[in-house]
Short mmCIF file of C-alpha atoms in Angstrom, two decimals:
data_model
loop_
_atom_site.label_atom_id
_atom_site.label_comp_id
_atom_site.label_asym_id
_atom_site.label_seq_id
_atom_site.Cartn_x
_atom_site.Cartn_y
_atom_site.Cartn_z
CA PRO A 197 -20.96 -51.91 38.41
CA GLY A 198 -22.21 -53.00 35.33
CA GLY A 199 -23.10 -51.88 31.90
CA PHE A 200 -20.67 -48.98 31.16
CA TRP A 201 -19.98 -48.51 34.77
CA THR A 202 -15.91 -50.28 35.86
CA SER A 203 -16.37 -49.97 39.04
CA TYR A 204 -18.11 -48.34 42.19
CA GLN A 205 -15.30 -46.07 42.75
CA GLU A 206 -16.30 -44.47 39.28
CA ILE A 207 -20.26 -44.99 40.11
CA ASN A 208 -19.33 -43.23 43.64
CA GLY A 209 -17.47 -39.86 41.53
CA TYR A 210 -20.39 -39.42 39.39
CA VAL A 211 -22.64 -39.22 42.66
CA TRP A 212 -20.12 -36.80 44.17
CA LEU A 213 -20.20 -34.91 41.02
CA LYS A 214 -24.32 -34.76 41.13
CA ASP A 215 -24.34 -33.75 44.62
CA ASN A 216 -21.31 -31.36 44.85
CA ILE A 217 -21.58 -29.38 41.24
CA PRO A 218 -23.82 -27.21 40.05
CA PRO A 219 -26.82 -28.38 38.01
CA ASN A 220 -26.34 -27.90 34.13
CA ALA A 221 -22.62 -26.82 34.71
CA LYS A 222 -20.52 -27.63 31.73
CA VAL A 223 -18.31 -30.82 32.37
CA PHE A 224 -16.62 -32.86 29.45
CA THR A 225 -15.69 -36.18 29.61
CA PHE A 226 -13.66 -38.45 26.99
CA VAL A 227 -16.20 -41.23 27.47
CA ASN A 228 -19.14 -41.18 29.48
CA SER A 229 -21.74 -38.68 28.06
CA GLY A 230 -24.59 -39.88 29.29
CA ALA A 231 -23.42 -40.56 32.42
CA VAL A 232 -22.46 -36.82 32.80
CA ILE A 233 -26.08 -35.70 31.53
CA GLY A 234 -27.52 -38.47 33.95
CA MET A 235 -25.85 -36.45 36.95
CA ASP A 236 -28.08 -33.18 36.01
CA LYS A 237 -24.63 -31.88 34.41
CA TYR A 238 -24.43 -30.38 30.80
CA ILE A 239 -22.03 -32.06 28.12
CA CYS A 240 -23.12 -31.32 24.31
CA ARG A 241 -23.30 -35.01 23.27
CA TRP A 242 -25.09 -34.06 19.92
CA CYS A 243 -22.44 -31.21 18.75
CA PRO A 244 -19.71 -32.41 15.91
CA ASP A 245 -16.96 -30.36 17.64
CA GLU A 246 -17.80 -32.31 21.23
CA MET A 247 -17.66 -35.76 19.33
CA LYS A 248 -14.92 -35.00 17.29
CA PHE A 249 -12.88 -33.80 20.22
CA GLN A 250 -14.05 -37.21 22.25
CA GLU A 251 -12.62 -39.13 19.64
CA SER A 252 -8.99 -37.48 18.96
CA GLY A 253 -8.57 -34.99 21.98
CA PHE A 254 -7.21 -37.49 24.17
CA LYS A 255 -3.80 -37.01 22.31
CA ASN A 256 -3.35 -33.52 22.55
CA SER A 257 -1.13 -31.90 25.40
CA ALA A 258 -2.70 -30.45 28.51
CA SER A 259 -2.54 -26.87 27.37
CA GLU A 260 -4.26 -27.79 23.98
CA ILE A 261 -7.11 -29.67 26.28
CA ARG A 262 -7.42 -26.93 28.24
CA ASP A 263 -7.67 -24.75 25.15
CA TRP A 264 -10.06 -26.24 23.45
CA LEU A 265 -12.29 -26.73 27.02
CA LYS A 266 -12.06 -23.24 27.64
CA SER A 267 -13.05 -22.34 23.89
CA LYS A 268 -16.31 -24.45 24.53
CA ASP A 269 -17.11 -22.63 28.09
CA TYR A 270 -16.48 -26.37 29.84
CA GLU A 271 -16.22 -25.60 33.73
CA TYR A 272 -15.13 -29.40 34.66
CA PHE A 273 -13.56 -32.09 32.88
CA ILE A 274 -13.32 -36.01 33.94
CA ILE A 275 -10.99 -38.70 33.82
CA ASP A 276 -12.54 -41.81 34.99
CA GLY A 277 -12.39 -45.68 34.53
CA GLY A 278 -14.16 -45.11 31.23
CA THR A 279 -11.27 -43.28 30.07
CA VAL A 280 -8.93 -46.14 30.85
CA LYS A 281 -11.50 -48.46 29.36
CA LYS A 282 -11.29 -46.92 25.80
CA PHE A 283 -7.59 -45.49 26.06
CA GLY A 284 -5.68 -48.08 28.10
CA ILE A 285 -4.26 -47.69 31.66
CA ASN A 286 -0.60 -46.55 30.50
CA GLU A 287 -1.92 -43.88 28.29
CA THR A 288 -4.68 -42.68 31.03
CA ASN A 289 -2.00 -42.66 33.86
CA SER A 290 -0.06 -40.50 31.43
CA LYS A 291 -2.39 -38.35 30.48
CA LEU A 292 -3.47 -37.81 34.30
CA GLN A 293 0.12 -36.86 35.36
CA GLY A 294 0.62 -34.55 32.34
CA ILE A 295 -2.49 -32.80 33.41
CA ALA A 296 -1.64 -32.94 36.84
CA SER A 297 1.84 -31.32 36.53
CA SER A 298 0.96 -28.42 33.95
CA GLY A 299 -0.48 -26.57 36.52
CA LEU A 300 -3.61 -25.65 34.12
CA PHE A 301 -6.13 -27.89 35.89
CA GLN A 302 -7.72 -27.72 39.49
CA LEU A 303 -8.04 -31.37 41.19
CA VAL A 304 -11.87 -31.11 42.59
CA HIS A 305 -12.57 -34.84 43.47
CA GLN A 306 -10.69 -37.76 42.93
CA ASN A 307 -10.82 -41.58 43.79
CA PRO A 308 -9.17 -44.55 42.46
CA ALA A 309 -11.72 -44.64 39.35
CA PHE A 310 -12.43 -40.79 39.58
CA PHE A 311 -10.58 -37.51 38.30
CA LEU A 312 -12.73 -34.41 38.34
CA PHE A 313 -10.85 -31.39 37.34
CA LYS A 314 -11.49 -27.91 37.18
CA VAL A 315 -10.61 -25.58 34.10
#
């Protein structure tokens, strides 16, 4: 790890994403847009709506997040170590619990520093 990576587990999660999700799949993250793009996936890093949602959407409910992601045709959604770094461990754990218990997302892959959900 280094730069913006928080751990080897986070890096491993992104490598798994690259190897197991089709190229150009739409994948949203609140933090690591560059990593998503670097793994041959798509996020509109330069779109004003996406940039605004990256800043404010984390506070939304699981259903509001899902509705927004669906409206933009995102197929996957990541919470990772960078999310913890940006929003804090307590808020990130609370968000993960809310998303997991909502039944609105399918957990596709996880490790201690990377959670990939299907929208």
